[in-house]
Amino acid sequence: MATFNVLVAVCLIYVAFLFVVAFAAERAAIRGRSNWLRSPLIYTLSLSIYCTAWTFYGAVGYAARSGLEYLTIYLGPSLVMVGWWWILRKLVRIGRSQRVTSIADLISSRYGKSNLLAIGVTILAVIGTTPYIALQLQSVTVSFSVFSDAYDVNSHVQSHESNALLIAAGLALFTIVFGTRNLDANERHHGVVMAIAVEAVVKLFALLAVGAFVVWGLGGGVSDILNRIDSSEIGDWEMRGDRWAGLIFLSAAAFLCLPRMFQVMVVENEDEGHLRTAAWAFPAYLMLISLFVVPIAVVGLDLLPAGSNPDFFVLTIPLATGNDGLAMLSFIGGFSSATSMVIVAALALSTMVSNHIVMPIWLSASGGGASVSGDVRHVVLLSRRISIAGVVTLGYLYYRLSGGGTALASIGLISFAGVAQFLPVLLGGIFWRGATRLGAFAGLTVGFVIWAYALLLPSFGTGVFISESVMAQGPLGLSWLRPQAFFGIDGMDPLVHAILWSISLNALAFFVASLIGFPSPLERLQGAQFVNVYEHSSTPQSWSGSLAQSEDLMVMAQRILGAREAQRLFEREARRQGVSGLLPEPSPDFLQVLERELAGSVGAATAHAMIGQIVGGASVSVEDLMAVADETAQMMEYSSQLEAQSDELSRTARQLRQANEKLTRISEQKDAFLSQISHELRTPMTSIRAFSEILRDSEKLSEDDKIKYSSIIHNEAIRLTRLLDDLLDLSVLENGQVTLNVQTGQLAAILDHALAAALTGNGSERLHVTRHRTQEHIALTTDLDRLSQVFINLIGNAQKYCDADYPSLTIDVGVHEGALVVDFVDNGTGISKDDQAVIFEKFSRVGEQRANGAGLGLAICREIMSRLGGDIAYLPGQGGGAFRVTLPETRVTLAS
Amino acid sequence: MEKNVLLIEDEPNIIEAISFILSRDGWSVATHSNGHDAVGVVQTQLPDLVILDVMLPGKSGYDILRELREGDQTRSLPVLMLTARGQVKDREMAERAGASRFMTKPFSNAEVLEVVRELVTE
C-alpha cells in the first residue's frame, strides 16, 4: 500500500535522480562531450515546461468545466511555433548577438539599456509569475493531500500549508543548487535543461499511461470512449467564439513573453537550427499531452462521486480503481510538471531580479565596479540565490493568500494575461525602429494597471482588494470604470474583457508615446541593431577608451567572470588586436566584446553601467549615429534623395548667383552709361546756357562777339543733336531692331560717296587720300548706306585725329581668305596698345585731343559691321592709325 | 585789389563763357586745360579761388583736389567744383575730396558769380 511516507520517499528518490541527471549533464558539458545535450530533441523537450501542473492536472479539470476550451491553451503556442517561427528566430538571434540573459534584459537592452525599464519589467514579471508558481505549489500540495486522504488517515495532522512550505523549500533548494552552481558567461544551464527534458518525458509518459488506462482499462476502447464523450455534458458544451479567440491569442502571447519560456527558448538555445525541429516537434508534443484530456475528464465525471475536484482526476481515477502504481506514476508526472516549471521560472526571475535590481543597488552602494574589492561573482551568485528563494517565497505567499481554492486554470490564465502585457513592447522592439523607451514605459504601465485592476485584484475574491460596490458601481461611482465592464460594455467574459482592454490600450499607449517621444542616441543604436539583427554581422561601436583603463577593466572582469576566464578573454582579444602582452587596447571592438561577456553574467544594463564607470565619457559617438543613419536602405535612399535635392539646390543657387552677377554688371554698365550720357549732354548745354545768358544780359557786346557767341550756341546745338542721333542709332543697332536695306552696288562708288560726305568743312582739304581704284571693282550686296556710314566714320576720324604734319590716309582693298577687306591706314602716331582695347566701347575718347565727338562713332561702326555679318578691327603695326573692315565672301561678288 | 581766379577746364566754349562772365565782374582769370600739371600750376599761381572741372584729360578733378588739400599752401584754398555728372554720388565724392562748393553743369551765370564772390569773401 502506498502510504504518505512512501510517497515522500518516492519524491525524494525522484529528485535525487534528477540531481544525478543534471549533474551528469553538467559534467558532460564541462568535458566537452555534450553533443547529445545540444540536440534539437533536448531543446524541444525543454520547451515543454510550457506544460506545467496546470496542464497535467488542470487541463482535465478545464475540460470537465468548459469542454474543449482547454485546447486553446495549446493551440496558441502551436500557432506560434508553426506560423510565427520567424519571430522566434529573430528573438533567438537577438538573444545570441546581444548576450541577452532574460526578457527584462532584452527589453531594457533594446530601449537604450535602461535599467529603470529592466527593473519595471522584472517587477511586472515577478508579479505576473507569482500566481503561476503558487499554482504549482497548490497542485503539488493538493496531490499530496489526495494521497494522504485516500490512504493515511493519520496524516491529516499534516496540514496543507506545511506541505506546501516544504515543497517550496525543496524546489528553491534544487533551483539554487543547479541554477547557480556557477556563473556561466552565456547563462546556459545544461544540468537544468537536461533535468527538465527528463521531466518532460516523465510527465508525458505518465499522462499517456493514465489516458491509456482510462480508454482501454476502464472504458471499452476508442469507440466506447467516443460514445461516452458524446453522451456527457462535455459533448453538449457550446463553443464561445470570443473566449476562443481571446484565449488562443493569450496563450500565444504568453508563450512568447513568459519569463521561463524566454529562458528555455532564447537564453538556453544552443543553435538557431533547433527551432526548425521544434517547430513541428513541440506542437506534436502538445497534441500528445492533450490527447487523453477529454477521455479522462469524461470517465472521471462518470466514475467518481459528484463534487470531486476534476482538477485531480488524473490522480484520483487510478487511486479510486486501486491502481497504486499508476497513481504513483501519475503523481510523479504531476510533480515533474510542477517542479520543472518552478525551477525554470525561479531561475529566470532570479536572473532578472539579481541583474536588474540587486546588483545595481549593490554596485552603487559599494561605489562602482572598479573600486570593488574581492570577487564580484560571489556577490552575483549570492544575490541570485536570495532571489530564487524570494521568488519561490512570493509564490508560497500568494498560495496562502488566495486560499488555494481557486481552479488551476483560472490562476494560470491570470498569469498569462499579466505576462502577455510584454507583447507589444517586445514585438515593437524587434520590428519597429521607432519604438522608444517612453513608449515602452507607457505601454507596460497602462497594460499592467488594467490587468491588475480588471483581473488580478478581483481574482482574490470580491471584498479582498476590490470592494463589492466598486465591482458593481465602479470606483467613486464612476460606472465606466467598473473592473469588469470598462466604458459600460457589459456582458463580456471577464477574462476576455481584461485581455482586450489591457492589450489594446497597452499597444495604443506604446505606439502613441513612441511617436511623441524622441529616442536617445543609444536607443536608436540598439533599435537598429535589434530590428536589423540579420544585417548586423558586426555591431557598431559604442565605446572608446584609453589604454590606462585596460587594467581597471581587467580587474573588473576578473571579479565578474573569474580570474581564469577573464584572463583568457583578455589574452584572446590582445592576440586578435596584435598587441604584445596580456592587455588589449580598450578599442571600441574590445569593449563591445567585454560588455557582451559581462552582460552574460550581470545583464546588459549593469554591464553597460560598469564599463561606463571605467571608460566614462559619451557612450555613443557621432560615427555610431552615422552608422545607425546609414543602416537601412530606406535611410540610404532618403539620404541620396536629399543629396540630389541638395545638389539641385546648389546648382540653382549657382545659377541665381550668376544671374545676379550679370544683372549687377548690367546695372553698373547702365549707371556708367547714364552718367556718360549726362556728361555728354550737359557739356554742350552748359555752353549754350552760358552764352545765351551772356547775349541776353550784356548790352555792350560788340557785333563780332555777338556773332561769335551765337555761332558757339549754334554749333553746340548741332553737337547735341548729333549726339542724340548717335545714341538713338546705337540703341536701335544694339537692340537688333534695325532693318537692313540690302542693295547691290560697287565698292568704288561707296568709297567715293563716303569721302565726299566725310571731307567737308574746314581743314578737310588737308587730308591726302590715297586709293587703288583697280582693287575697288567689286560688287557688294549689303546695306550700302550702313557700310558707307562706317567708311564716313573712319575717314572722319582720320581727318580729326591724324596728328601728322601732312596727314594722309591710304585706303587699301583686298580679298583675304575669301572675305572682302578694306583697310584705312593714316600716317599719324596711331593708337596706343592700351587704348586699342577700348576704342570700340561707347564714350571711349582717347588721346589728348578729344575733339568734340561723344565717343560713340566706333561703337556704332562695330554694331553696324556686326549686323552686316562682318567685322571691324584695329590693325596694329601699320605705322599710323589703321582700321580693317571685313565683309564675308557671300556678300561680295568680284566684278568681271 | 583785383582777385585772381584759376579756371581748370578742358571744354574751350565753357572756358570762354566763364572767363567772360568773371572778367566782366572784375576778376582776373587765368585758365588751364589739362589735369597733368594742374596741381603745379595752382601751387605756382596761388590764386584766390580755383574753379575745377571733374572730367579733365590726364587726371581727374577729384585727384587734383585731394593733392591740393595735402599741400600746406593749398590746404584751405577755396575750390569750386564743376561737373557735368549730376548724380548724388558725384556730389559726395566732391565733398570727400575737399571741395568748398560743388555745382552741376549747366549753371546760370549769376549763380556762378554769386558763389565765386561768396567763396573769396570767406
PDB file of N, CA, C and O in Angstrom, chain A residues 10 24 45 92 98 153 168 170 172 224 231 260 409 412 577 603 624 637 690 693 711 809 840 873:
ATOM      1  N   VAL A  10       9.367   8.354  -2.466  1.00  0.00           N
ATOM      2  CA  VAL A  10       9.441   8.295  -3.934  1.00  0.00           C
ATOM      3  C   VAL A  10       9.845   9.668  -4.492  1.00  0.00           C
ATOM      4  O   VAL A  10      10.680   9.770  -5.389  1.00  0.00           O
ATOM      5  N   ALA A  24      25.262  14.847 -14.166  1.00  0.00           N
ATOM      6  CA  ALA A  24      25.939  14.157 -15.277  1.00  0.00           C
ATOM      7  C   ALA A  24      25.987  15.073 -16.506  1.00  0.00           C
ATOM      8  O   ALA A  24      27.007  15.145 -17.199  1.00  0.00           O
ATOM      9  N   LEU A  45      12.146  19.235 -25.909  1.00  0.00           N
ATOM     10  CA  LEU A  45      11.628  18.752 -24.627  1.00  0.00           C
ATOM     11  C   LEU A  45      11.697  19.847 -23.560  1.00  0.00           C
ATOM     12  O   LEU A  45      10.807  19.950 -22.715  1.00  0.00           O
ATOM     13  N   VAL A  92      15.776  34.693 -30.996  1.00  0.00           N
ATOM     14  CA  VAL A  92      16.947  33.876 -30.673  1.00  0.00           C
ATOM     15  C   VAL A  92      18.207  34.549 -31.207  1.00  0.00           C
ATOM     16  O   VAL A  92      19.230  34.631 -30.519  1.00  0.00           O
ATOM     17  N   GLN A  98      23.201  39.759 -28.680  1.00  0.00           N
ATOM     18  CA  GLN A  98      23.259  40.754 -27.613  1.00  0.00           C
ATOM     19  C   GLN A  98      23.539  40.146 -26.245  1.00  0.00           C
ATOM     20  O   GLN A  98      23.513  40.862 -25.248  1.00  0.00           O
ATOM     21  N   VAL A 153      -5.034   8.083   6.992  1.00  0.00           N
ATOM     22  CA  VAL A 153      -5.967   8.928   7.727  1.00  0.00           C
ATOM     23  C   VAL A 153      -5.240   9.743   8.793  1.00  0.00           C
ATOM     24  O   VAL A 153      -5.577  10.882   9.065  1.00  0.00           O
ATOM     25  N   ALA A 168       7.924  24.033  -1.362  1.00  0.00           N
ATOM     26  CA  ALA A 168       8.537  25.278  -1.847  1.00  0.00           C
ATOM     27  C   ALA A 168      10.014  25.320  -1.487  1.00  0.00           C
ATOM     28  O   ALA A 168      10.874  25.653  -2.324  1.00  0.00           O
ATOM     29  N   GLY A 170      11.981  22.844  -0.929  1.00  0.00           N
ATOM     30  CA  GLY A 170      12.706  21.846  -1.719  1.00  0.00           C
ATOM     31  C   GLY A 170      12.979  22.345  -3.128  1.00  0.00           C
ATOM     32  O   GLY A 170      14.097  22.208  -3.650  1.00  0.00           O
ATOM     33  N   ALA A 172      13.107  25.430  -4.171  1.00  0.00           N
ATOM     34  CA  ALA A 172      14.070  26.524  -4.117  1.00  0.00           C
ATOM     35  C   ALA A 172      15.476  25.957  -4.003  1.00  0.00           C
ATOM     36  O   ALA A 172      16.412  26.408  -4.689  1.00  0.00           O
ATOM     37  N   ASP A 224     -15.957   3.239 -27.682  1.00  0.00           N
ATOM     38  CA  ASP A 224     -16.763   3.351 -26.471  1.00  0.00           C
ATOM     39  C   ASP A 224     -16.578   4.724 -25.820  1.00  0.00           C
ATOM     40  O   ASP A 224     -17.541   5.386 -25.433  1.00  0.00           O
ATOM     41  N   SER A 231     -22.232  11.461 -25.078  1.00  0.00           N
ATOM     42  CA  SER A 231     -23.380  11.473 -24.175  1.00  0.00           C
ATOM     43  C   SER A 231     -23.146  12.324 -22.928  1.00  0.00           C
ATOM     44  O   SER A 231     -24.077  12.597 -22.181  1.00  0.00           O
ATOM     45  N   ARG A 260       9.908  32.191 -18.125  1.00  0.00           N
ATOM     46  CA  ARG A 260      10.527  30.861 -18.170  1.00  0.00           C
ATOM     47  C   ARG A 260      10.601  30.337 -19.602  1.00  0.00           C
ATOM     48  O   ARG A 260      11.546  29.645 -19.984  1.00  0.00           O
ATOM     49  N   ALA A 409      -6.850  26.378 -13.679  1.00  0.00           N
ATOM     50  CA  ALA A 409      -6.835  27.056 -14.976  1.00  0.00           C
ATOM     51  C   ALA A 409      -6.990  28.560 -14.837  1.00  0.00           C
ATOM     52  O   ALA A 409      -6.322  29.335 -15.519  1.00  0.00           O
ATOM     53  N   GLY A 412      -3.776  30.194 -13.824  1.00  0.00           N
ATOM     54  CA  GLY A 412      -2.853  30.197 -14.959  1.00  0.00           C
ATOM     55  C   GLY A 412      -3.185  31.290 -15.952  1.00  0.00           C
ATOM     56  O   GLY A 412      -2.303  31.989 -16.446  1.00  0.00           O
ATOM     57  N   GLN A 577      44.088  41.750 -31.543  1.00  0.00           N
ATOM     58  CA  GLN A 577      44.491  43.120 -31.881  1.00  0.00           C
ATOM     59  C   GLN A 577      45.938  43.191 -32.341  1.00  0.00           C
ATOM     60  O   GLN A 577      46.398  44.218 -32.824  1.00  0.00           O
ATOM     61  N   GLY A 603      23.806  41.065 -16.896  1.00  0.00           N
ATOM     62  CA  GLY A 603      22.766  41.758 -17.646  1.00  0.00           C
ATOM     63  C   GLY A 603      23.317  42.967 -18.395  1.00  0.00           C
ATOM     64  O   GLY A 603      24.317  43.543 -17.997  1.00  0.00           O
ATOM     65  N   ASP A 624      28.834  56.502 -34.604  1.00  0.00           N
ATOM     66  CA  ASP A 624      27.826  55.476 -34.358  1.00  0.00           C
ATOM     67  C   ASP A 624      26.493  55.912 -34.914  1.00  0.00           C
ATOM     68  O   ASP A 624      25.776  55.157 -35.549  1.00  0.00           O
ATOM     69  N   GLU A 637      18.313  55.593 -49.109  1.00  0.00           N
ATOM     70  CA  GLU A 637      17.604  56.128 -50.254  1.00  0.00           C
ATOM     71  C   GLU A 637      17.191  57.564 -49.968  1.00  0.00           C
ATOM     72  O   GLU A 637      17.380  58.470 -50.777  1.00  0.00           O
ATOM     73  N   ALA A 690      25.222 129.306 -70.933  1.00  0.00           N
ATOM     74  CA  ALA A 690      26.094 130.414 -70.530  1.00  0.00           C
ATOM     75  C   ALA A 690      26.090 131.523 -71.575  1.00  0.00           C
ATOM     76  O   ALA A 690      25.898 132.704 -71.249  1.00  0.00           O
ATOM     77  N   GLU A 693      22.794 133.404 -71.938  1.00  0.00           N
ATOM     78  CA  GLU A 693      22.630 134.372 -70.845  1.00  0.00           C
ATOM     79  C   GLU A 693      23.476 135.623 -71.090  1.00  0.00           C
ATOM     80  O   GLU A 693      23.053 136.744 -70.822  1.00  0.00           O
ATOM     81  N   SER A 711      27.360 131.733 -82.839  1.00  0.00           N
ATOM     82  CA  SER A 711      27.879 130.569 -83.568  1.00  0.00           C
ATOM     83  C   SER A 711      28.163 129.426 -82.597  1.00  0.00           C
ATOM     84  O   SER A 711      27.900 128.248 -82.899  1.00  0.00           O
ATOM     85  N   LEU A 809      45.775 109.505 -95.763  1.00  0.00           N
ATOM     86  CA  LEU A 809      45.035 108.268 -95.482  1.00  0.00           C
ATOM     87  C   LEU A 809      45.108 107.363 -96.704  1.00  0.00           C
ATOM     88  O   LEU A 809      44.856 107.816 -97.823  1.00  0.00           O
ATOM     89  N   PHE A 840      36.479 100.729 -79.247  1.00  0.00           N
ATOM     90  CA  PHE A 840      35.162 100.358 -79.769  1.00  0.00           C
ATOM     91  C   PHE A 840      34.068 100.418 -78.707  1.00  0.00           C
ATOM     92  O   PHE A 840      32.917 100.128 -78.989  1.00  0.00           O
ATOM     93  N   ALA A 873      38.078  96.045 -87.047  1.00  0.00           N
ATOM     94  CA  ALA A 873      39.093  95.846 -86.023  1.00  0.00           C
ATOM     95  C   ALA A 873      40.214  96.844 -86.217  1.00  0.00           C
ATOM     96  O   ALA A 873      40.399  97.381 -87.319  1.00  0.00           O
TER      97      ALA A 873
END
